[in-house]
Short mmCIF file of C-alpha atoms and ligand atoms in Angstrom, two decimals:
data_model
loop_
_atom_site.label_atom_id
_atom_site.label_comp_id
_atom_site.label_asym_id
_atom_site.label_seq_id
_atom_site.Cartn_x
_atom_site.Cartn_y
_atom_site.Cartn_z
CA MET D 1 0.00 0.00 0.00
CA ASP D 2 1.23 3.51 -0.81
CA ILE D 3 2.31 5.69 2.04
CA LEU D 4 -0.62 7.93 2.82
CA PRO D 5 -0.34 11.59 3.78
CA THR D 6 -0.58 11.84 7.55
CA VAL D 7 -2.98 14.06 9.44
CA LEU D 8 -1.63 14.79 12.91
CA LEU D 9 -4.17 15.65 15.58
CA LYS D 10 -3.81 18.15 18.38
CA PRO D 11 -3.34 16.86 21.94
CA GLY D 12 -6.75 15.87 23.33
CA ALA D 13 -8.36 15.37 19.93
CA ALA D 14 -7.67 11.64 19.65
CA ASP D 15 -10.09 10.34 22.30
CA ARG D 16 -13.20 11.07 20.28
CA VAL D 17 -11.72 9.18 17.32
CA VAL D 18 -10.76 6.23 19.53
CA ALA D 19 -14.34 6.21 20.91
CA GLY D 20 -15.60 5.74 17.37
CA HIS D 21 -16.64 9.21 16.22
CA PRO D 22 -15.66 9.53 12.55
CA TRP D 23 -15.73 13.31 12.24
CA ILE D 24 -12.51 15.28 12.70
CA TYR D 25 -13.01 19.03 12.49
CA ALA D 26 -10.48 21.46 11.08
CA GLY D 27 -9.80 22.78 14.59
CA SER D 28 -8.54 19.37 15.77
CA LEU D 29 -5.75 19.21 13.19
CA LEU D 30 -2.17 19.98 14.14
CA ARG D 31 -0.77 19.61 10.64
CA LEU D 32 -0.47 17.47 7.53
CA SER D 33 2.78 15.60 6.87
CA ALA D 34 2.42 16.12 3.12
CA PRO D 35 -0.13 17.86 0.93
CA ALA D 36 -3.31 15.81 0.52
CA ALA D 37 -5.79 16.20 -2.30
CA ASP D 38 -9.40 16.78 -1.33
CA GLY D 39 -11.16 13.43 -1.27
CA ALA D 40 -7.90 11.48 -0.79
CA LEU D 41 -7.38 8.73 1.76
CA VAL D 42 -5.14 9.87 4.62
CA GLN D 43 -3.80 8.25 7.75
CA ILE D 44 -4.60 9.79 11.09
CA LYS D 45 -2.17 9.95 14.00
CA ASP D 46 -2.27 11.59 17.39
CA HIS D 47 0.26 14.25 18.37
CA ARG D 48 2.60 11.49 19.59
CA GLN D 49 2.50 9.86 16.15
CA ARG D 50 0.33 6.96 17.34
CA PHE D 51 -1.73 5.57 14.47
CA LEU D 52 -5.50 6.04 14.87
CA GLY D 53 -6.91 5.00 11.51
CA VAL D 54 -7.54 6.05 7.94
CA GLY D 55 -10.16 8.35 6.47
CA PHE D 56 -11.11 10.71 3.68
CA TYR D 57 -9.69 14.23 3.68
CA ASN D 58 -11.54 17.32 2.48
CA SER D 59 -10.16 20.79 3.20
CA LYS D 60 -13.40 22.35 1.84
CA SER D 61 -15.54 20.78 4.55
CA LYS D 62 -15.66 21.76 8.22
CA ILE D 63 -15.27 18.02 8.76
CA HIS D 64 -11.70 17.84 7.48
CA VAL D 65 -11.39 14.08 7.90
CA ARG D 66 -14.03 11.34 7.96
CA VAL D 67 -12.56 8.28 9.58
CA LEU D 68 -13.26 5.00 7.82
CA ASP D 69 -11.39 2.42 9.82
CA PRO D 70 -9.04 2.09 12.79
CA ALA D 71 -6.83 -0.19 10.64
CA ARG D 72 -4.81 0.50 7.51
CA VAL D 73 -7.46 -0.67 5.05
CA ALA D 74 -7.31 -0.18 1.27
CA VAL D 75 -10.42 1.47 -0.11
CA ASP D 76 -11.37 -0.48 -3.21
CA VAL D 77 -14.39 -2.37 -4.52
CA SER D 78 -13.88 -5.23 -2.09
CA PHE D 79 -13.74 -2.78 0.83
CA PHE D 80 -17.21 -1.55 -0.13
CA ILE D 81 -18.46 -5.10 -0.71
CA ASP D 82 -17.31 -6.16 2.77
CA ARG D 83 -18.73 -3.11 4.48
CA VAL D 84 -22.11 -3.26 2.73
CA ARG D 85 -22.36 -7.00 3.44
CA ALA D 86 -21.67 -6.36 7.13
CA ALA D 87 -24.39 -3.71 7.20
CA LEU D 88 -26.77 -6.03 5.39
CA ALA D 89 -26.20 -8.75 7.99
CA VAL D 90 -27.33 -6.30 10.71
CA ARG D 91 -30.60 -5.69 8.82
CA GLN D 92 -31.17 -9.39 8.20
CA LYS D 93 -30.75 -10.03 11.91
CA HIS D 94 -32.94 -7.18 13.19
CA LEU D 95 -35.50 -6.82 10.38
CA PRO D 96 -35.81 -10.38 9.14
CA GLY D 97 -38.17 -10.70 6.20
CA ALA D 98 -38.00 -7.02 5.23
CA SER D 99 -37.41 -6.40 1.54
CA SER D 100 -37.18 -2.61 1.75
CA PHE D 101 -34.89 -0.99 4.29
CA ARG D 102 -31.88 1.25 4.72
CA VAL D 103 -28.90 -0.90 3.80
CA VAL D 104 -26.23 1.57 4.87
CA ASN D 105 -26.80 4.42 7.29
CA ALA D 106 -23.59 6.41 6.95
CA GLU D 107 -21.82 6.84 10.31
CA SER D 108 -23.82 4.04 11.95
CA ASP D 109 -22.34 1.62 9.42
CA PHE D 110 -18.81 3.07 9.36
CA LEU D 111 -19.35 4.71 5.97
CA SER D 112 -19.61 8.41 6.80
CA GLY D 113 -21.13 10.30 3.87
CA LEU D 114 -22.93 7.33 2.31
CA ILE D 115 -26.57 6.28 2.63
CA ILE D 116 -28.02 3.38 0.66
CA ASP D 117 -31.72 2.55 0.74
CA LYS D 118 -33.29 -0.52 -0.79
CA TYR D 119 -36.82 -0.28 -2.16
CA ALA D 120 -37.56 -3.82 -3.28
CA GLY D 121 -35.42 -4.18 -6.44
CA VAL D 122 -34.16 -0.58 -6.57
CA LEU D 123 -31.25 0.90 -4.64
CA VAL D 124 -31.08 4.60 -3.82
CA LEU D 125 -27.79 6.29 -2.99
CA GLN D 126 -27.32 9.51 -1.09
CA ILE D 127 -23.75 10.77 -1.04
CA SER D 128 -22.73 13.65 1.18
CA SER D 129 -18.94 13.54 1.28
CA LEU D 130 -16.35 14.19 -1.37
CA GLY D 131 -14.43 11.01 -0.55
CA MET D 132 -17.52 8.91 -1.26
CA GLU D 133 -18.42 10.99 -4.30
CA GLN D 134 -15.05 10.25 -5.89
CA ARG D 135 -15.55 6.52 -5.29
CA LYS D 136 -19.09 6.36 -6.66
CA PRO D 137 -18.13 3.96 -9.48
CA MET D 138 -16.63 1.53 -6.93
CA ILE D 139 -19.73 1.79 -4.78
CA VAL D 140 -22.01 1.11 -7.75
CA GLN D 141 -19.87 -1.88 -8.74
CA ALA D 142 -20.02 -3.26 -5.19
CA LEU D 143 -23.80 -2.87 -5.08
CA GLN D 144 -24.24 -4.56 -8.42
CA SER D 145 -22.24 -7.54 -7.27
CA ILE D 146 -24.18 -7.92 -3.99
CA PHE D 147 -27.74 -7.13 -5.04
CA ALA D 148 -27.93 -7.26 -8.87
CA PRO D 149 -30.58 -4.52 -8.54
CA GLY D 150 -33.00 -3.52 -11.30
CA ALA D 151 -31.80 0.06 -10.93
CA ILE D 152 -29.44 2.19 -8.87
CA VAL D 153 -30.63 5.75 -8.40
CA GLU D 154 -28.82 8.70 -6.90
CA ARG D 155 -30.77 11.14 -4.74
CA SER D 156 -27.93 13.33 -3.53
CA ASP D 157 -30.09 16.40 -3.30
CA ALA D 158 -29.58 17.01 0.38
CA ALA D 159 -28.67 20.55 1.33
CA PHE D 160 -25.64 19.39 3.32
CA ARG D 161 -23.76 18.54 0.12
CA LYS D 162 -22.88 22.20 -0.21
CA PHE D 163 -20.86 21.94 3.02
CA GLU D 164 -18.58 19.54 1.15
CA GLY D 165 -18.39 21.71 -1.98
CA LEU D 166 -20.57 19.24 -3.89
CA PRO D 167 -23.41 20.12 -6.28
CA GLU D 168 -26.82 18.44 -5.95
CA THR D 169 -27.30 15.48 -8.26
CA ASN D 170 -30.29 13.29 -8.95
CA GLY D 171 -30.67 10.52 -11.47
CA LEU D 172 -30.27 6.99 -12.63
CA LEU D 173 -26.79 5.50 -12.15
CA SER D 174 -27.56 2.10 -13.63
CA GLY D 175 -30.44 -0.06 -14.83
CA THR D 176 -33.90 1.18 -15.72
CA LEU D 177 -36.79 2.61 -13.75
CA SER D 178 -40.29 2.75 -15.16
CA GLY D 179 -42.67 4.60 -12.86
CA PRO D 180 -43.01 4.08 -9.12
CA GLU D 181 -41.56 1.00 -7.45
CA ARG D 182 -44.07 -1.25 -5.69
CA ILE D 183 -42.71 -2.27 -2.31
CA GLU D 184 -43.99 -4.03 0.79
CA ILE D 185 -43.61 -2.75 4.32
CA ASN D 186 -44.71 -5.29 6.91
CA GLY D 187 -46.84 -6.91 4.21
CA LEU D 188 -48.61 -3.69 3.14
CA LYS D 189 -48.07 -2.50 -0.40
CA PHE D 190 -46.82 1.00 -1.22
CA ASP D 191 -45.88 2.60 -4.55
CA VAL D 192 -42.79 4.67 -4.02
CA ASP D 193 -41.84 7.58 -6.24
CA ILE D 194 -38.12 6.95 -6.14
CA LEU D 195 -36.99 9.97 -8.15
CA GLY D 196 -39.40 12.51 -6.75
CA GLY D 197 -40.53 11.44 -3.26
CA HIS D 198 -39.58 12.83 0.17
CA LYS D 199 -36.20 11.77 1.54
CA THR D 200 -35.17 8.86 -0.71
CA GLY D 201 -38.80 7.88 -1.23
CA LEU D 202 -40.49 6.82 2.01
CA TYR D 203 -39.78 7.04 5.73
CA LEU D 204 -38.12 3.69 6.22
CA ASP D 205 -37.09 4.71 9.74
CA GLN D 206 -40.67 4.15 10.94
CA GLN D 207 -40.98 0.60 9.59
CA ARG D 208 -40.94 -1.07 12.99
CA ASN D 209 -42.98 1.66 14.68
CA TYR D 210 -45.81 1.21 12.17
CA GLN D 211 -46.37 -2.24 13.57
CA LEU D 212 -45.76 -1.35 17.20
CA VAL D 213 -48.19 1.57 17.08
CA ALA D 214 -50.83 -0.41 15.17
CA GLY D 215 -50.58 -3.03 17.91
CA LEU D 216 -51.14 -0.45 20.66
CA ALA D 217 -53.75 1.81 19.12
CA ASP D 218 -57.30 1.02 20.15
CA HIS D 219 -59.48 -0.30 17.40
CA GLY D 220 -61.77 2.67 17.08
CA GLN D 221 -61.42 6.07 15.46
CA VAL D 222 -57.84 6.92 14.55
CA LEU D 223 -56.38 10.29 13.52
CA ASP D 224 -53.10 10.05 11.58
CA CYS D 225 -51.53 13.52 11.59
CA PHE D 226 -48.80 14.19 8.99
CA SER D 227 -49.91 11.00 7.27
CA PHE D 228 -47.72 11.27 4.11
CA LEU D 229 -48.17 7.96 2.24
CA GLY D 230 -50.42 6.57 4.99
CA GLY D 231 -47.82 4.44 6.78
CA PHE D 232 -49.20 4.64 10.32
CA GLY D 233 -52.86 4.96 9.41
CA LEU D 234 -52.94 2.01 7.04
CA HIS D 235 -51.17 -0.22 9.54
CA CYS D 236 -53.84 0.76 12.09
CA ALA D 237 -56.60 0.08 9.58
CA ARG D 238 -55.21 -3.36 8.86
CA ALA D 239 -54.96 -4.03 12.60
CA GLY D 240 -58.72 -3.45 12.87
CA ALA D 241 -59.31 0.29 13.39
CA GLY D 242 -62.93 1.24 12.67
CA HIS D 243 -61.87 4.31 10.73
CA VAL D 244 -58.65 6.19 10.11
CA HIS D 245 -58.54 9.83 9.08
CA GLY D 246 -55.26 11.10 7.65
CA LEU D 247 -54.10 14.71 7.51
CA ASP D 248 -51.28 16.05 5.36
CA GLN D 249 -50.67 19.42 3.79
CA SER D 250 -49.47 17.83 0.56
CA ALA D 251 -52.33 17.04 -1.81
CA GLU D 252 -50.02 14.70 -3.68
CA ALA D 253 -49.25 12.74 -0.50
CA CYS D 254 -52.97 12.52 0.32
CA ALA D 255 -53.75 11.18 -3.15
CA ALA D 256 -50.96 8.61 -2.81
CA ALA D 257 -52.23 7.54 0.62
CA THR D 258 -55.70 6.97 -0.80
CA ARG D 259 -54.25 4.88 -3.63
CA HIS D 260 -52.43 2.83 -0.99
CA ALA D 261 -55.62 2.34 0.99
CA GLU D 262 -57.25 0.98 -2.17
CA LEU D 263 -54.25 -1.11 -3.10
CA ASN D 264 -54.40 -2.83 0.30
CA GLY D 265 -58.17 -3.31 0.43
CA LEU D 266 -58.52 -0.79 3.28
CA ALA D 267 -60.37 2.00 1.46
CA ALA D 268 -63.58 1.50 3.44
CA GLN D 269 -61.77 2.34 6.68
CA TRP D 270 -59.76 5.26 5.31
CA SER D 271 -60.23 8.95 4.58
CA VAL D 272 -57.69 11.72 4.19
CA GLU D 273 -57.78 15.48 4.06
CA THR D 274 -55.31 17.97 2.61
CA ALA D 275 -54.86 20.29 5.56
CA ASN D 276 -52.36 22.04 7.75
CA VAL D 277 -52.39 20.00 10.97
CA PHE D 278 -51.99 23.09 13.16
CA ASP D 279 -55.00 24.79 11.59
CA TRP D 280 -57.10 21.63 11.55
CA LEU D 281 -56.49 20.87 15.23
CA LYS D 282 -57.08 24.49 16.15
CA ALA D 283 -60.42 24.56 14.33
CA ARG D 284 -61.52 21.30 16.00
CA THR D 285 -60.58 22.44 19.49
CA ALA D 286 -61.82 26.03 19.32
CA VAL D 287 -64.88 26.32 21.57
CA ALA D 288 -66.56 29.09 23.52
CA PRO D 289 -65.22 29.52 27.10
CA HIS D 290 -68.10 27.67 28.77
CA GLU D 291 -68.03 24.77 26.30
CA LYS D 292 -65.86 21.66 26.39
CA VAL D 293 -64.14 19.99 23.47
CA VAL D 294 -65.67 16.57 22.85
CA PRO D 295 -62.92 13.96 22.53
CA VAL D 296 -63.67 11.79 19.53
CA PHE D 297 -60.53 9.78 18.77
CA ASP D 298 -59.41 6.49 20.26
CA ALA D 299 -55.90 6.95 18.89
CA ILE D 300 -53.96 9.89 17.54
CA ILE D 301 -50.63 9.72 15.75
CA LEU D 302 -48.38 12.76 15.53
CA ASP D 303 -45.42 12.25 13.20
CA PRO D 304 -44.45 15.75 12.07
CA PRO D 305 -41.40 16.74 10.07
CA SER D 306 -38.49 18.15 12.01
CA PHE D 307 -39.52 21.54 13.40
CA THR D 308 -35.90 22.60 13.72
CA ARG D 309 -32.68 21.84 11.95
CA THR D 310 -30.65 24.12 14.20
CA ARG D 311 -30.06 24.45 17.91
CA ALA D 312 -31.00 28.13 17.70
CA ALA D 313 -34.56 27.40 16.63
CA VAL D 314 -35.28 24.85 19.39
CA SER D 315 -37.55 27.11 21.42
CA ASP D 316 -39.80 27.79 18.41
CA ALA D 317 -39.90 24.08 17.72
CA LEU D 318 -40.92 23.35 21.31
CA ARG D 319 -43.82 25.78 21.00
CA GLY D 320 -44.94 23.90 17.90
CA TYR D 321 -44.67 20.52 19.61
CA LYS D 322 -46.57 21.80 22.64
CA GLU D 323 -49.38 23.22 20.56
CA ILE D 324 -50.10 20.07 18.57
CA HIS D 325 -49.95 17.90 21.71
CA LEU D 326 -52.25 20.18 23.66
CA ARG D 327 -54.85 20.19 20.92
CA ALA D 328 -54.50 16.51 20.12
CA LEU D 329 -54.96 15.59 23.80
CA LYS D 330 -58.19 17.54 23.89
CA LEU D 331 -59.47 15.34 21.07
CA LEU D 332 -58.31 12.05 22.61
CA LYS D 333 -60.86 9.96 24.48
CA PRO D 334 -60.02 8.79 28.02
CA GLY D 335 -58.14 5.53 27.66
CA GLY D 336 -57.11 6.49 24.12
CA THR D 337 -53.60 6.20 22.73
CA LEU D 338 -51.31 9.00 21.64
CA ALA D 339 -48.32 7.92 19.54
CA THR D 340 -45.97 10.80 19.00
CA PHE D 341 -42.60 11.30 17.34
CA CYS D 342 -39.87 13.87 17.16
CA CYS D 343 -37.20 13.65 14.49
CA SER D 344 -35.32 16.82 15.46
CA HIS D 345 -31.82 15.85 16.50
CA HIS D 346 -31.61 18.96 18.69
CA VAL D 347 -34.65 17.98 20.77
CA GLY D 348 -33.72 14.97 22.91
CA ALA D 349 -36.16 12.42 24.33
CA ALA D 350 -36.25 14.00 27.81
CA LEU D 351 -36.95 17.47 26.47
CA PHE D 352 -39.56 16.10 24.08
CA GLU D 353 -41.35 14.27 26.87
CA SER D 354 -41.28 17.33 29.11
CA VAL D 355 -43.07 19.34 26.41
CA ILE D 356 -45.70 16.62 26.08
CA LEU D 357 -46.21 16.69 29.85
CA GLU D 358 -46.63 20.47 29.81
CA ALA D 359 -49.30 20.04 27.16
CA ALA D 360 -50.97 17.28 29.20
CA PHE D 361 -50.96 19.55 32.26
CA ASP D 362 -52.61 22.37 30.31
CA ALA D 363 -55.17 19.93 28.90
CA ARG D 364 -55.72 18.48 32.41
CA ARG D 365 -54.88 14.99 31.22
CA VAL D 366 -52.71 12.38 32.94
CA LEU D 367 -50.67 10.15 30.67
CA ARG D 368 -49.48 6.60 31.13
CA ARG D 369 -46.43 5.84 29.02
CA VAL D 370 -46.86 2.48 27.31
CA ALA D 371 -43.92 2.49 24.87
CA THR D 372 -40.67 4.27 24.22
CA LEU D 373 -39.93 4.22 20.52
CA ALA D 374 -36.88 4.87 18.35
CA GLN D 375 -35.81 4.74 14.73
CA SER D 376 -36.02 1.29 13.13
CA PRO D 377 -32.95 -0.94 13.50
CA ASP D 378 -31.85 -0.29 9.91
CA HIS D 379 -30.92 3.18 11.19
CA PRO D 380 -28.58 1.94 13.91
CA ILE D 381 -27.64 4.18 16.81
CA LEU D 382 -24.03 4.48 17.96
CA PRO D 383 -24.16 6.26 21.31
CA SER D 384 -20.57 7.40 20.78
CA VAL D 385 -21.79 9.23 17.66
CA PRO D 386 -24.76 11.21 19.01
CA GLU D 387 -25.70 12.45 15.54
CA THR D 388 -26.81 8.90 14.65
CA GLU D 389 -29.75 9.16 17.07
CA TYR D 390 -32.53 11.43 15.89
CA LEU D 391 -35.94 9.80 15.96
CA LYS D 392 -37.64 9.34 19.29
CA GLY D 393 -41.19 8.62 20.09
CA PHE D 394 -43.57 7.62 22.83
CA ALA D 395 -46.91 5.96 23.04
CA PHE D 396 -49.08 7.12 25.90
CA GLU D 397 -52.49 6.14 27.10
CA ALA D 398 -54.66 8.90 28.43
CA ALA D 399 -54.99 7.52 31.98
CA ARG D 400 -57.44 10.30 32.78
N1 SAH Y 1 -45.93 9.71 9.10
C1 SAH Y 1 -45.33 9.72 7.79
C2 SAH Y 1 -44.18 10.67 7.63
C3 SAH Y 1 -44.52 12.08 7.90
S1 SAH Y 1 -43.37 13.14 7.19
C4 SAH Y 1 -44.83 8.33 7.44
O1 SAH Y 1 -44.62 7.54 8.33
O2 SAH Y 1 -44.60 8.08 6.27
C5 SAH Y 1 -44.09 14.64 7.40
C6 SAH Y 1 -45.29 14.90 6.52
O3 SAH Y 1 -45.90 16.04 7.08
C7 SAH Y 1 -45.03 15.23 5.06
O4 SAH Y 1 -45.81 14.40 4.27
C8 SAH Y 1 -45.47 16.70 4.89
O5 SAH Y 1 -46.16 16.93 3.69
C9 SAH Y 1 -46.39 16.87 6.04
N2 SAH Y 1 -46.49 18.20 6.67
C10 SAH Y 1 -45.49 19.02 7.02
N3 SAH Y 1 -45.97 20.08 7.71
C11 SAH Y 1 -47.31 19.92 7.78
C12 SAH Y 1 -48.37 20.66 8.37
N4 SAH Y 1 -48.14 21.77 9.03
N5 SAH Y 1 -49.61 20.17 8.26
C13 SAH Y 1 -49.86 19.02 7.59
N6 SAH Y 1 -48.90 18.28 7.04
C14 SAH Y 1 -47.65 18.72 7.12
#
């Protein structure tokens, strides 16, 4: 193997790398032993010249080095084959039987800057680091040899690419794609718009929660807020809910959810409305001072988008979370179930729960927590890399 340029770290900067965090910021670097091209593989050493691993260098990113391995590995097609196979084994263990899932979740699978989703026979790549971008042909070759997919699509349209000096790119990398891909999630059919949908097509991170929540929700009237393609609501309908009403501000998402209800023989139990959830809940809970809101739902699901992408906007986000919980709780029957999620990395589980409890206090409801929920196991969490944990949720019963 060629001798790699060496990145020397400042005293104190090595511990985080040893603990498994792959991001090395510019401020942690002491110096480079030789010039390194952006995207090149470098070796990383502490200030006493002790070897810590190898990673990709990029002077244009705040994250100057993304560590790949604590050993001196060569990064070639077989490196990617081995790493993707290892990630796949984790999914096969924790999501046995699933045919659509996140195959590689970047840092959680020791491939910082690379996300690979599998939607039945189609693979979707999201690349957010220059080192991965430069090795795209190797990655595609590795994926072809493991999966022989019908198509490999790139959806690298995430805003964070600009932090690496990379333009957005979207398109077909190999194979052919004709219309939406029909997939199954826990046995329910969905048609996924791979090139145009949210994220890389569907919220795979809720795959396990769909089933858990459907198992907890009472079989009566269900309100699925932020319903998107109908994931939660349709799982509840299949589990026996009398009726599910979905709410989403995207007319396109509502139309897709209705098609999914039909596709799965659940149309009789399903309705959906194009609406802003805040406005809808407000209108349903607005009563004159002497009147009381009549609770009508046996289960309510709140799965909003992230209300904040930055730490600075957390307090606004908390106001938003409190408002929807307060109003939803007013509409929840005693004994009913509230399943609620927060995908803002900057709002941790404890803070999220405290906001829910403030809302419950204001609504004069007492909650019994019946489940603590997290992202599905194909989005593994490495506690030493806090950024890998973002989705948290709870299911509560309204005890009073
Ligand atoms: N529960 C869904 C994912 C929800 S993603 C699933 O499991 O697939 C968030 C959804 O909320 C998106 O479909 C978006 O269109 C919708 N949305 C965002 N803000 C909204 C608002 N204020 N009112 C209604 N829908 C909203």
